[in-house]
Coordinates of N, CA, C and O in Angstrom, one line a residue:
X1 N 86.1 102.8 103.7 CA 85.9 103.4 102.4 C 86.0 104.9 102.5 O 86.6 105.4 101.7
X2 N 85.9 105.5 103.6 CA 85.9 106.9 103.8 C 87.4 107.4 103.5 O 87.7 108.3 102.9
X3 N 88.4 106.6 104.0 CA 89.8 106.8 103.8 C 90.1 106.7 102.4 O 90.8 107.8 101.8
X4 N 89.7 105.7 101.7 CA 90.0 105.7 100.2 C 89.2 106.8 99.4 O 90.1 107.4 98.7
X5 N 88.1 107.3 99.9 CA 87.5 108.5 99.3 C 88.3 109.6 99.4 O 88.6 110.6 98.5
X6 N 88.8 110.0 100.7 CA 89.7 111.0 100.9 C 91.0 111.1 100.6 O 91.8 111.8 99.8
X7 N 91.6 109.7 100.3 CA 93.0 109.6 99.4 C 92.5 109.9 98.0 O 93.6 110.5 97.4
X8 N 91.5 109.4 97.4 CA 91.2 109.6 96.1 C 91.3 111.4 95.8 O 91.7 111.9 94.9
X9 N 90.7 112.1 96.7 CA 90.4 113.5 96.6 C 92.0 114.2 96.8 O 92.3 115.1 96.1
X10 N 92.8 113.6 97.8 CA 94.2 113.9 97.9 C 95.0 113.9 96.4 O 95.7 114.8 96.2
X11 N 94.8 112.7 95.8 CA 95.5 112.4 94.8 C 94.9 113.4 93.6 O 95.8 113.7 92.8
X12 N 93.8 113.7 93.6 CA 93.2 114.5 92.4 C 93.9 115.9 92.6 O 94.1 116.4 91.7
X13 N 94.0 116.2 93.9 CA 94.4 117.6 94.1 C 95.9 117.4 93.8 O 96.4 118.5 93.2
X14 N 96.6 116.5 94.2 CA 98.1 116.6 93.8 C 98.5 116.7 92.4 O 99.4 117.4 92.2
X15 N 97.5 116.1 91.7 CA 97.6 115.8 90.1 C 97.3 117.2 89.5 O 98.0 117.8 88.6
X16 N 96.2 117.8 90.0 CA 95.7 119.1 89.5 C 96.4 120.4 89.8 O 96.7 121.2 88.9
X17 N 96.6 120.4 91.0 CA 97.3 121.6 91.5 C 98.9 121.8 91.4 O 99.4 122.6 91.1
X18 N 99.5 120.5 91.6 CA 101.0 120.5 91.2 C 101.5 119.7 90.1 O 102.6 119.5 90.1
X19 N 100.7 119.1 89.4 CA 101.0 118.3 88.1 C 101.9 117.2 88.8 O 103.0 116.8 87.9
X20 N 101.7 116.5 89.8 CA 102.6 115.4 90.4 C 102.1 114.1 89.6 O 100.8 113.9 89.5
X21 N 103.1 113.3 89.6 CA 102.8 111.8 89.4 C 102.7 111.1 90.6 O 103.5 111.2 91.5
X22 N 101.4 110.3 90.7 CA 101.1 109.8 92.1 C 101.3 108.3 92.1 O 100.7 107.8 91.1
X23 N 102.2 107.6 92.8 CA 102.2 106.1 92.6 C 101.5 105.5 94.0 O 101.8 106.1 95.0
X24 N 100.9 104.4 93.7 CA 100.2 103.8 94.8 C 100.8 102.4 95.1 O 101.4 101.8 94.2
X25 N 100.7 102.1 96.3 CA 101.1 100.6 96.6 C 100.4 99.5 95.9 O 99.0 99.5 95.9
X26 N 100.9 98.9 95.1 CA 100.0 97.6 94.5 C 99.4 96.9 95.4 O 98.4 96.2 95.0
X27 N 99.8 96.8 96.5 CA 98.9 96.0 97.6 C 97.7 96.4 97.6 O 96.8 95.6 98.2
X28 N 97.4 97.7 97.3 CA 96.0 98.2 97.5 C 95.0 98.1 96.3 O 94.0 98.6 96.3
X29 N 95.7 97.1 95.4 CA 94.8 97.0 94.1 C 94.0 95.9 94.2 O 93.4 95.4 93.3
X30 N 93.5 95.3 95.5 CA 92.9 94.2 95.6 C 91.3 94.5 95.2 O 90.7 95.5 95.4
X31 N 90.9 93.4 94.4 CA 89.6 93.5 93.9 C 88.5 93.2 95.0 O 87.2 93.3 94.9
X32 N 89.1 92.6 96.1 CA 88.1 92.1 97.2 C 87.8 93.1 98.0 O 86.7 93.0 98.8
X33 N 88.6 94.3 98.0 CA 88.3 95.3 98.9 C 87.3 96.3 98.3 O 87.6 96.9 97.3
X34 N 86.1 96.6 98.9 CA 85.2 97.6 98.1 C 85.7 99.0 98.0 O 85.3 99.7 97.3
X35 N 86.7 99.1 99.0 CA 87.3 100.6 99.1 C 88.2 100.9 97.8 O 88.4 102.0 97.3
X36 N 88.6 99.8 97.1 CA 89.5 99.9 95.9 C 88.9 100.7 94.9 O 89.6 101.0 93.8
X37 N 87.6 100.5 94.7 CA 87.1 101.2 93.6 C 87.3 102.9 93.5 O 87.0 103.3 92.7
X38 N 87.7 103.4 94.6 CA 87.8 104.7 94.8 C 89.1 105.4 94.5 O 89.4 106.5 94.2
X39 N 90.1 104.3 94.2 CA 91.4 104.6 94.2 C 91.8 104.6 92.5 O 91.3 103.6 91.9
X40 N 92.5 105.4 91.9 CA 92.8 105.3 90.6 C 93.7 103.8 90.3 O 94.4 103.6 91.1
X41 N 93.4 103.5 89.2 CA 93.9 102.1 88.7 C 95.3 102.1 88.1 O 95.9 101.3 88.0
X42 N 95.5 103.3 87.6 CA 96.5 103.2 86.5 C 98.0 103.6 87.1 O 99.1 103.4 86.3
X43 N 98.2 103.9 88.3 CA 99.5 104.2 88.9 C 100.0 103.5 90.0 O 99.9 104.2 91.3
X44 N 100.4 102.4 89.8 CA 100.9 101.4 90.8 C 102.3 101.4 90.8 O 102.9 101.2 89.8
X45 N 103.0 101.7 91.7 CA 104.5 101.5 91.8 C 105.0 100.0 91.7 O 104.3 99.3 92.3
X46 N 106.4 99.7 91.2 CA 107.1 98.6 91.1 C 108.2 98.8 92.5 O 108.8 99.6 92.6
X47 N 107.6 97.8 93.5 CA 108.3 98.0 94.6 C 109.9 97.8 94.6 O 110.7 98.4 95.5
X48 N 110.4 97.2 93.5 CA 111.8 97.2 93.4 C 112.6 98.2 92.9 O 113.7 98.4 92.7
X49 N 111.5 99.1 92.2 CA 112.0 100.4 91.7 C 111.6 101.7 92.3 O 112.0 102.8 91.8
X50 N 111.0 101.6 93.5 CA 110.4 102.7 94.1 C 111.3 103.8 94.5 O 111.5 105.0 94.3
X51 N 112.6 103.2 95.1 CA 113.5 104.2 95.6 C 114.3 105.0 94.5 O 114.4 106.0 94.7
X52 N 114.1 104.5 93.1 CA 114.8 105.4 92.2 C 113.8 106.4 91.6 O 114.1 107.2 91.0
X53 N 112.4 106.0 91.7 CA 111.3 106.7 91.0 C 110.7 107.8 92.1 O 109.7 108.5 91.7
X54 N 110.9 107.9 93.3 CA 110.2 108.6 94.4 C 111.1 109.8 94.8 O 112.1 109.7 95.3
X55 N 110.4 110.8 94.9 CA 111.0 112.2 95.3 C 110.5 112.5 96.9 O 111.2 113.0 97.7
X56 N 109.4 111.9 97.2 CA 108.9 112.1 98.6 C 107.7 111.2 98.9 O 107.1 110.7 97.8
X57 N 107.3 110.9 99.9 CA 106.4 109.8 100.2 C 105.2 110.7 101.2 O 105.6 111.4 102.0
X58 N 104.1 110.2 100.8 CA 102.8 110.5 101.7 C 102.2 109.2 102.1 O 101.9 108.7 101.2
X59 N 102.0 109.0 103.3 CA 101.5 107.8 103.8 C 100.0 108.2 104.2 O 100.0 109.3 105.1
X60 N 98.9 107.5 104.0 CA 97.7 107.6 104.7 C 97.3 106.4 105.5 O 97.1 105.4 104.8
X61 N 97.3 106.3 106.6 CA 97.0 105.2 107.5 C 97.9 105.4 108.9 O 97.7 106.5 109.4
X62 N 98.1 104.4 109.4 CA 98.5 104.3 110.7 C 100.2 103.9 110.6 O 100.8 104.2 109.6
X63 N 100.8 103.8 111.9 CA 102.1 103.7 112.0 C 102.8 102.5 111.3 O 103.8 102.6 110.5
X64 N 101.9 101.4 110.9 CA 102.4 100.4 110.2 C 102.4 100.7 108.7 O 103.3 100.4 107.8
X65 N 101.5 101.8 108.2 CA 101.7 102.2 106.9 C 103.0 102.9 106.7 O 103.7 102.7 105.5
X66 N 103.2 103.7 107.6 CA 104.6 104.5 107.5 C 105.9 103.4 107.7 O 106.9 103.7 106.8
X67 N 105.9 102.4 108.4 CA 107.0 101.6 108.3 C 107.0 100.8 107.1 O 108.0 100.4 106.7
X68 N 105.8 100.3 106.6 CA 105.9 99.8 105.2 C 106.5 100.3 104.2 O 107.4 100.0 103.6
X69 N 106.1 101.6 104.2 CA 106.6 102.7 103.1 C 108.4 102.7 103.3 O 109.0 102.6 102.3
X70 N 108.7 102.8 104.7 CA 110.2 102.9 104.7 C 110.9 101.5 104.4 O 112.1 101.6 104.1
X71 N 110.2 100.5 104.4 CA 110.8 99.1 104.4 C 111.2 99.0 102.7 O 112.1 98.1 102.4
X72 N 110.7 99.8 101.7 CA 111.2 99.8 100.4 C 112.4 100.4 100.0 O 112.9 100.3 99.0
X73 N 113.1 101.0 101.3 CA 114.2 101.8 101.0 C 115.3 101.1 101.9 O 115.2 100.3 102.6
X74 N 116.6 101.3 101.5 CA 117.7 100.8 102.4 C 118.8 101.7 102.3 O 118.7 103.0 101.9
X75 N 120.1 101.4 102.9 CA 121.3 102.3 102.8 C 121.7 102.9 101.6 O 122.2 104.1 101.7
X76 N 121.5 102.2 100.4 CA 122.0 102.7 99.2 C 120.8 103.6 98.6 O 121.3 104.7 97.9
X77 N 119.8 103.7 99.2 CA 118.6 104.6 98.8 C 117.9 104.9 100.0 O 116.7 104.3 100.4
X78 N 118.2 106.2 100.9 CA 117.7 106.5 102.0 C 116.2 107.0 101.8 O 115.7 107.2 100.7
X79 N 115.4 107.0 102.9 CA 114.0 107.3 102.9 C 113.9 108.6 102.3 O 114.4 109.5 103.0
X80 N 113.1 109.3 101.5 CA 113.1 110.6 101.1 C 112.1 111.3 102.0 O 111.5 110.5 102.9
X81 N 112.1 112.3 102.1 CA 111.1 113.2 102.8 C 109.6 112.4 102.7 O 109.3 112.3 101.8
X82 N 109.0 112.4 104.1 CA 107.8 111.5 104.4 C 106.8 112.5 104.9 O 107.1 113.0 106.1
X83 N 105.7 112.5 104.7 CA 104.4 113.0 105.3 C 103.4 112.0 105.5 O 102.9 111.2 104.8
X84 N 103.3 111.6 107.1 CA 102.7 110.6 107.3 C 101.1 111.2 108.0 O 101.3 111.9 108.9
X85 N 100.1 111.0 107.1 CA 98.9 111.4 107.6 C 98.2 110.0 108.4 O 97.9 109.2 108.0
X86 N 98.3 110.4 109.8 CA 97.9 109.4 110.7 C 96.5 109.0 110.8 O 95.5 110.0 111.3
X87 N 96.0 107.9 110.6 CA 94.6 107.7 110.6 C 94.3 106.0 111.3 O 93.3 105.7 111.3
X88 N 95.6 105.7 111.8 CA 95.5 104.4 112.7 C 94.8 104.6 114.0 O 94.5 105.7 114.4
X89 N 94.6 103.6 114.5 CA 94.2 103.5 116.0 C 95.0 102.9 117.1 O 95.0 103.3 118.3
X90 N 96.1 102.0 116.6 CA 96.9 101.5 117.6 C 98.0 102.3 117.9 O 98.2 102.6 119.2
X91 N 98.6 102.9 117.1 CA 99.7 104.1 117.6 C 100.8 103.6 118.3 O 101.0 104.1 119.5
X92 N 101.5 102.3 117.9 CA 102.7 101.8 118.7 C 104.0 102.7 118.5 O 105.0 102.3 119.1
X93 N 103.9 103.7 117.7 CA 105.1 104.4 117.4 C 105.0 105.8 118.1 O 105.9 106.4 118.7
X94 N 103.7 106.4 118.4 CA 103.7 107.7 118.9 C 102.7 107.2 120.1 O 101.8 106.6 120.0
X95 N 102.8 108.1 121.3 CA 102.0 108.0 122.3 C 100.6 108.5 122.0 O 100.2 109.1 121.2

């Protein structure tokens, strides 16, 4: 729940300070997850169109989150600049 609260603060800051449109992973829209109540509901991306709509990526999570974000892109749509905020505990990509 704490990660969702911090992510919500980050989203609010990006929207208010930089007037950015923030798109969230639709997989995070689960009503079963109590942390989903802290995330905005109106801005989920379409995974098949993300490569055309995205200028940069911020991931909040662990290595798996960064890998999942990368999986939405391919050779015709390279991965845009990415800021990975590491909150994971396994760390299989970094020592």
